[in-house]
Amino acid sequence: MIKIHDLYFKPFLTATQISDAVNNLAYQLNRDLADKKPVFLGILNGSYMVMADLTRKFNHDCEIAFLRASSYEGTSSTGELVETLNVDIDLTDRTVVIVEDIVDTGLTVDMLSRKLLKHNPTALHVATLFLKPEVYNRELKIDFVGLNIENKFVVGYGMDYDNLGRNLPELYVQTQRMKNIVLFGPPGAGKGTQAERLKEKYGLVHISTGDVFRYNIKNGTELGTLAKSFMDKGNLVPDEVTIKMLNAEVEKTPDAAGFIFDGFPRTDAQAKALDELLASKGSEIAGMVALEVDDEVLVERLLERGKASGRADDASEGVIRDRIAVYYKQTAPLKDYYTAQDKYHGVDGVGALDEITARLSVEFDKL
């Protein structure tokens, strides 16, 4: 994911996919205009990249020119272009091809075509690398199309957002920044309870590593069976298996506003693996929000929980203190990992549930 000005964009088309679209467009032009010695007219600023790549793939004689054309705001009512067209090539009795980077409503190219017809070309065609068929409904025929795309705001490969992003070799589509948060804290800090509250408030998906493991093992999935084979031998489940499980959970809700990760990561290596997973999806961890609770309060909470739930690991004070010690030794150093990225946010985890939720919400709102 990238940020340009105040908007976020995620990967949409790779450089290879764009090249394939250019090749498709070039194939059509070579097929239909081989003996026409066409004049290719590029519309600045957006079409400079596609013009350069496209005309190099046109295998016959041609001429190239650029012109600038833009629309008044509200042009649909005025029907006029901002600037008078200055064409330095005589278009009389020529085959003219308007080359666009992208056509959506088609307002500019429609008005431009009307003006160019006054230069008396033999034929006037429109070629665009990308077309948004959902919104294009004009009578003007778009003769050559490299690739149809959905009606979303894109930047890259000549297209910009407020003059930035044109130089990107890939195409990016506008998106909302995902609020991916690692909810952190020692045993008994109340992560699960608060995660359930916060996911409803912020529309996030709560991914509890424990729940994910139990689901996969109970349902005998391939990953669950693999994880159980390690657990049955008393071994830790390798990080790559856990990451694959989390990836499967993330992919179940690709349009989620974000995720609350509860119980993962537990080590620096896992944190790096999670960063890589999210980066592959054009996203990232927005922050770690940690519930900070005194050890004696944790012990008291877990003993009470053990009385209510019957969980063996919550019934013995010695076992509880060992678990807390393991947390500080193995997991707490993650604080340094996220602090180094300016992503660590500590929250007082003692008090009434509503009070703690309110404190957490203050941090969530910042991310």
XYZ file of C-alpha atoms in Angstrom:
367
model
C 0.000 0.000 0.000
C 1.215 3.510 -0.781
C 0.042 6.955 0.276
C -0.191 9.885 -2.132
C -1.231 13.152 -0.541
C -4.193 12.166 1.656
C -5.253 8.989 -0.156
C -4.122 5.377 0.055
C -3.603 3.110 -2.937
C -3.031 -0.632 -3.225
C -1.439 -2.593 -6.095
C -3.843 -3.172 -8.977
C -1.900 -4.114 -12.123
C 1.739 -5.158 -12.286
C 4.203 -3.805 -14.840
C 3.916 -7.138 -16.662
C 0.119 -6.897 -16.852
C 0.380 -3.336 -18.156
C 2.901 -4.485 -20.769
C 0.458 -7.194 -21.864
C -2.244 -4.541 -22.290
C 0.122 -2.391 -24.369
C 0.973 -5.411 -26.519
C -2.717 -6.097 -27.050
C -3.328 -2.509 -28.110
C -0.296 -2.532 -30.420
C -1.470 -5.774 -32.024
C -4.813 -4.198 -32.941
C -3.190 -1.093 -34.393
C -0.664 -3.106 -36.416
C -3.471 -5.284 -37.717
C -5.786 -2.466 -38.840
C -3.501 0.462 -39.682
C -0.433 -1.147 -41.239
C -0.663 0.791 -44.520
C -2.316 3.982 -43.244
C 0.750 5.897 -42.020
C -1.289 7.106 -39.033
C -0.748 10.184 -36.923
C -0.746 9.235 -33.244
C -1.916 12.108 -31.061
C -1.086 11.702 -27.387
C -3.054 13.596 -24.774
C -0.695 15.142 -22.234
C 0.084 14.681 -19.425
C -1.334 11.223 -18.875
C -0.557 9.472 -22.151
C 3.177 10.059 -22.357
C 4.082 6.616 -20.983
C 1.653 4.638 -23.117
C 2.585 6.691 -26.205
C 6.268 5.873 -25.744
C 5.660 2.145 -25.244
C 2.898 1.823 -27.827
C 4.531 3.601 -30.759
C 7.713 1.563 -30.315
C 5.581 -1.507 -30.911
C 3.921 -0.091 -34.040
C 5.871 -1.751 -36.852
C 4.984 0.607 -39.697
C 5.386 4.233 -40.713
C 3.690 6.722 -38.462
C 3.929 10.249 -37.097
C 3.669 11.309 -33.490
C 2.395 14.485 -31.866
C 1.237 15.569 -28.463
C -1.420 18.013 -27.439
C -2.852 19.144 -24.162
C -6.561 19.022 -23.513
C -8.522 19.270 -20.306
C -12.087 19.881 -19.270
C -13.680 22.658 -17.320
C -15.153 21.541 -14.038
C -18.749 20.936 -14.945
C -17.920 20.624 -18.647
C -20.955 18.422 -19.094
C -22.989 21.620 -19.049
C -20.618 23.874 -21.013
C -19.484 21.344 -23.586
C -16.192 23.176 -24.105
C -12.519 22.370 -23.650
C -10.291 24.607 -21.618
C -7.631 25.106 -24.264
C -7.692 25.628 -27.987
C -5.994 22.737 -29.747
C -2.712 23.559 -31.449
C -1.754 20.705 -33.754
C 1.579 21.103 -35.522
C 0.852 18.392 -38.092
C -1.516 18.824 -41.015
C -4.273 16.291 -40.398
C -6.074 16.795 -43.671
C -6.779 13.451 -45.368
C -4.776 11.617 -42.698
C -5.643 8.690 -40.476
C -5.555 10.112 -36.963
C -5.455 8.069 -33.770
C -6.112 9.768 -30.442
C -4.086 7.871 -27.839
C -5.426 7.992 -24.281
C -4.088 6.393 -21.144
C -7.569 5.818 -19.743
C -11.151 6.569 -20.739
C -13.896 6.619 -18.140
C -16.816 8.986 -18.839
C -15.128 9.941 -22.113
C -15.977 13.631 -21.788
C -12.600 14.971 -22.873
C -12.001 12.526 -25.705
C -15.527 13.127 -27.020
C -15.036 16.909 -27.131
C -11.545 16.484 -28.544
C -12.817 14.283 -31.355
C -15.353 16.933 -32.360
C -12.631 19.559 -32.595
C -10.225 17.311 -34.496
C -12.871 16.485 -37.099
C -12.673 20.138 -38.119
C -9.124 19.406 -39.341
C -10.633 17.110 -42.021
C -8.879 13.793 -41.356
C -9.754 10.837 -43.565
C -10.392 8.767 -40.465
C -10.356 9.499 -36.758
C -9.887 6.686 -34.258
C -9.629 6.503 -30.492
C -7.175 4.122 -28.825
C -6.994 3.802 -25.061
C -4.865 1.558 -22.920
C -7.573 1.276 -20.277
C -11.350 1.623 -20.603
C -13.918 1.721 -17.805
C -16.960 0.221 -19.571
C -19.147 0.639 -16.479
C -19.206 4.412 -16.882
C -18.536 4.964 -20.585
C -21.850 5.423 -22.410
C -21.145 7.937 -25.188
C -21.938 7.439 -28.846
C -18.299 7.953 -29.793
C -16.784 4.559 -30.571
C -13.618 3.594 -28.766
C -11.902 1.731 -31.587
C -8.947 0.154 -29.814
C -8.789 -0.941 -26.165
C -5.853 -2.525 -24.394
C -7.755 -3.662 -21.301
C -11.129 -3.084 -19.656
C -10.859 -2.236 -15.971
C -13.319 -1.614 -13.159
C -14.512 1.866 -12.314
C -12.020 2.786 -9.610
C -9.625 5.674 -9.193
C -6.147 4.584 -10.311
C -2.680 6.106 -10.361
C 0.576 5.072 -11.983
C 1.865 4.566 -15.518
C 1.185 8.187 -16.456
C -1.936 8.662 -14.344
C -1.789 10.865 -11.300
C -3.434 12.113 -8.163
C -2.872 15.856 -7.951
C 0.245 15.557 -10.156
C 1.889 12.754 -8.154
C 2.165 9.075 -9.056
C 2.634 9.371 -12.826
C 6.124 7.856 -12.664
C 5.015 4.613 -10.987
C 5.627 1.660 -13.346
C 2.659 -0.247 -11.888
C -0.987 0.718 -11.548
C -2.482 1.327 -8.113
C -6.147 1.594 -7.156
C -7.560 3.783 -4.422
C -8.377 1.990 -1.204
C -8.987 2.640 2.449
C -6.024 2.187 4.753
C -6.561 -1.029 6.672
C -6.460 -0.695 10.454
C -4.383 -3.791 11.221
C -3.606 -3.879 14.932
C -1.696 -6.296 17.122
C -3.492 -6.438 20.475
C -0.838 -7.306 22.995
C -0.532 -8.139 26.668
C 0.328 -10.852 29.190
C -1.991 -13.734 30.147
C -5.028 -12.339 31.942
C -4.688 -8.840 30.481
C -8.132 -9.126 28.874
C -7.121 -9.151 25.202
C -9.909 -11.473 24.074
C -12.659 -9.539 25.854
C -11.468 -6.191 24.548
C -10.905 -7.536 21.029
C -14.567 -8.592 20.840
C -15.653 -5.093 21.889
C -13.274 -3.267 19.574
C -13.998 -5.355 16.490
C -17.661 -4.346 16.709
C -16.853 -0.683 17.287
C -14.396 -0.391 14.392
C -15.759 -3.004 12.006
C -12.576 -5.068 12.213
C -12.042 -8.826 11.978
C -10.711 -10.437 15.162
C -8.172 -13.169 14.464
C -7.304 -15.130 17.583
C -4.446 -17.541 16.988
C -5.889 -19.942 19.544
C -9.267 -19.964 17.828
C -7.616 -20.448 14.422
C -5.625 -23.434 15.679
C -8.658 -25.010 17.315
C -10.768 -24.545 14.163
C -8.168 -26.103 11.856
C -7.483 -29.035 14.179
C -11.170 -29.700 14.905
C -12.085 -29.622 11.215
C -9.105 -31.693 10.138
C -7.837 -29.205 7.596
C -4.502 -29.895 5.932
C -2.845 -27.202 8.044
C -4.636 -28.375 11.176
C -3.444 -31.937 10.665
C 0.077 -30.689 10.079
C -0.010 -28.507 13.205
C -1.374 -31.383 15.306
C 1.469 -33.644 14.181
C 3.941 -31.234 15.795
C 1.816 -30.678 18.893
C 1.356 -34.405 19.486
C 5.141 -34.747 19.691
C 5.359 -31.887 22.160
C 6.976 -29.601 19.577
C 6.146 -26.029 18.737
C 4.224 -25.504 15.501
C 6.625 -23.925 12.968
C 5.999 -20.281 12.211
C 5.409 -20.972 8.519
C 2.453 -23.225 9.385
C 0.931 -20.593 11.649
C 1.425 -17.891 9.026
C -0.329 -20.040 6.429
C -3.279 -20.427 8.807
C -3.423 -16.671 9.362
C -3.173 -16.051 5.630
C -6.177 -18.301 5.075
C -8.119 -16.304 7.683
C -7.151 -12.965 6.141
C -8.179 -14.164 2.681
C -11.653 -15.097 3.951
C -12.464 -11.368 4.276
C -10.456 -9.535 1.577
C -12.612 -6.420 1.896
C -12.224 -6.116 5.661
C -11.530 -2.676 7.108
C -8.704 -4.298 9.042
C -7.750 -7.029 11.493
C -7.093 -7.344 15.195
C -4.347 -9.943 15.680
C -4.655 -11.563 19.106
C -2.016 -14.076 20.195
C 0.261 -13.491 17.231
C 2.994 -12.498 16.759
C 4.859 -13.752 19.828
C 8.443 -13.331 18.610
C 10.426 -10.969 16.402
C 10.589 -13.646 13.702
C 6.799 -13.985 13.735
C 6.398 -10.191 13.622
C 8.605 -10.032 10.538
C 6.654 -12.880 8.942
C 3.387 -11.044 9.616
C 4.839 -7.869 8.084
C 5.761 -9.849 4.975
C 2.302 -11.428 4.783
C 0.532 -8.075 4.968
C 3.003 -6.421 2.596
C 2.173 -9.084 0.002
C -1.419 -7.860 0.227
C -0.453 -4.192 0.009
C -1.021 -3.553 3.699
C 0.854 -3.296 6.995
C 0.522 -3.314 10.775
C -0.764 0.087 11.862
C 0.363 -0.430 15.448
C 0.700 -2.633 18.484
C -1.658 -1.664 21.298
C -0.609 -3.300 24.567
C -2.617 -3.779 27.732
C -0.243 -3.130 30.615
C -1.281 -4.824 33.880
C 0.623 -5.412 37.123
C 1.629 -9.034 37.758
C -0.350 -9.354 40.995
C -3.511 -8.190 39.260
C -2.900 -10.750 36.504
C -2.491 -13.576 39.007
C -5.686 -12.588 40.802
C -7.644 -12.368 37.533
C -6.448 -15.725 36.249
C -7.184 -17.510 39.525
C -10.732 -16.131 39.421
C -11.030 -17.172 35.787
C -9.829 -20.646 36.696
C -12.552 -21.007 39.308
C -15.211 -20.100 36.750
C -13.854 -21.973 33.718
C -12.118 -24.935 35.262
C -9.052 -24.350 33.089
C -6.133 -26.232 34.604
C -3.567 -23.610 33.605
C -5.556 -20.978 35.526
C -5.982 -23.056 38.696
C -2.437 -22.987 40.052
C -0.726 -19.796 41.141
C 2.654 -21.361 40.411
C 1.649 -22.273 36.866
C 0.229 -18.795 36.324
C 3.414 -17.088 37.497
C 5.458 -19.373 35.229
C 3.291 -18.394 32.260
C 3.745 -14.713 33.042
C 7.507 -15.219 33.340
C 7.599 -16.956 29.957
C 5.651 -14.040 28.501
C 8.204 -11.509 29.714
C 11.124 -13.623 28.534
C 9.896 -14.646 25.087
C 7.139 -12.251 24.061
C 7.621 -8.913 25.760
C 10.733 -8.082 23.638
C 8.282 -7.529 20.790
C 7.706 -4.164 22.432
C 11.162 -3.147 21.222
C 10.386 -4.375 17.686
C 7.326 -2.168 17.349
C 8.793 0.711 19.356
C 11.610 0.891 16.801
C 8.921 1.463 14.137
C 7.115 3.993 16.342
C 4.160 1.603 16.442
C 3.991 0.660 20.138
C 1.152 2.092 22.218
C 0.805 1.087 25.862
C -2.567 1.300 27.633
C -3.438 0.915 31.312
C -5.309 -2.403 31.448
C -6.684 -2.031 34.991
C -10.196 -0.793 35.691
C -13.779 -1.334 34.559
C -14.258 -2.895 31.121
C -15.789 0.278 29.689
C -12.899 2.363 30.995
C -10.310 0.078 29.413
C -12.237 0.015 26.121
C -12.297 3.814 26.113
C -8.524 3.960 26.661
C -7.917 1.473 23.876
C -10.246 3.416 21.593
C -8.131 6.529 22.000
C -5.163 4.626 20.573
C -7.214 2.868 17.875
C -8.506 6.249 16.702
C -4.932 7.417 16.110
C -4.026 4.459 13.913
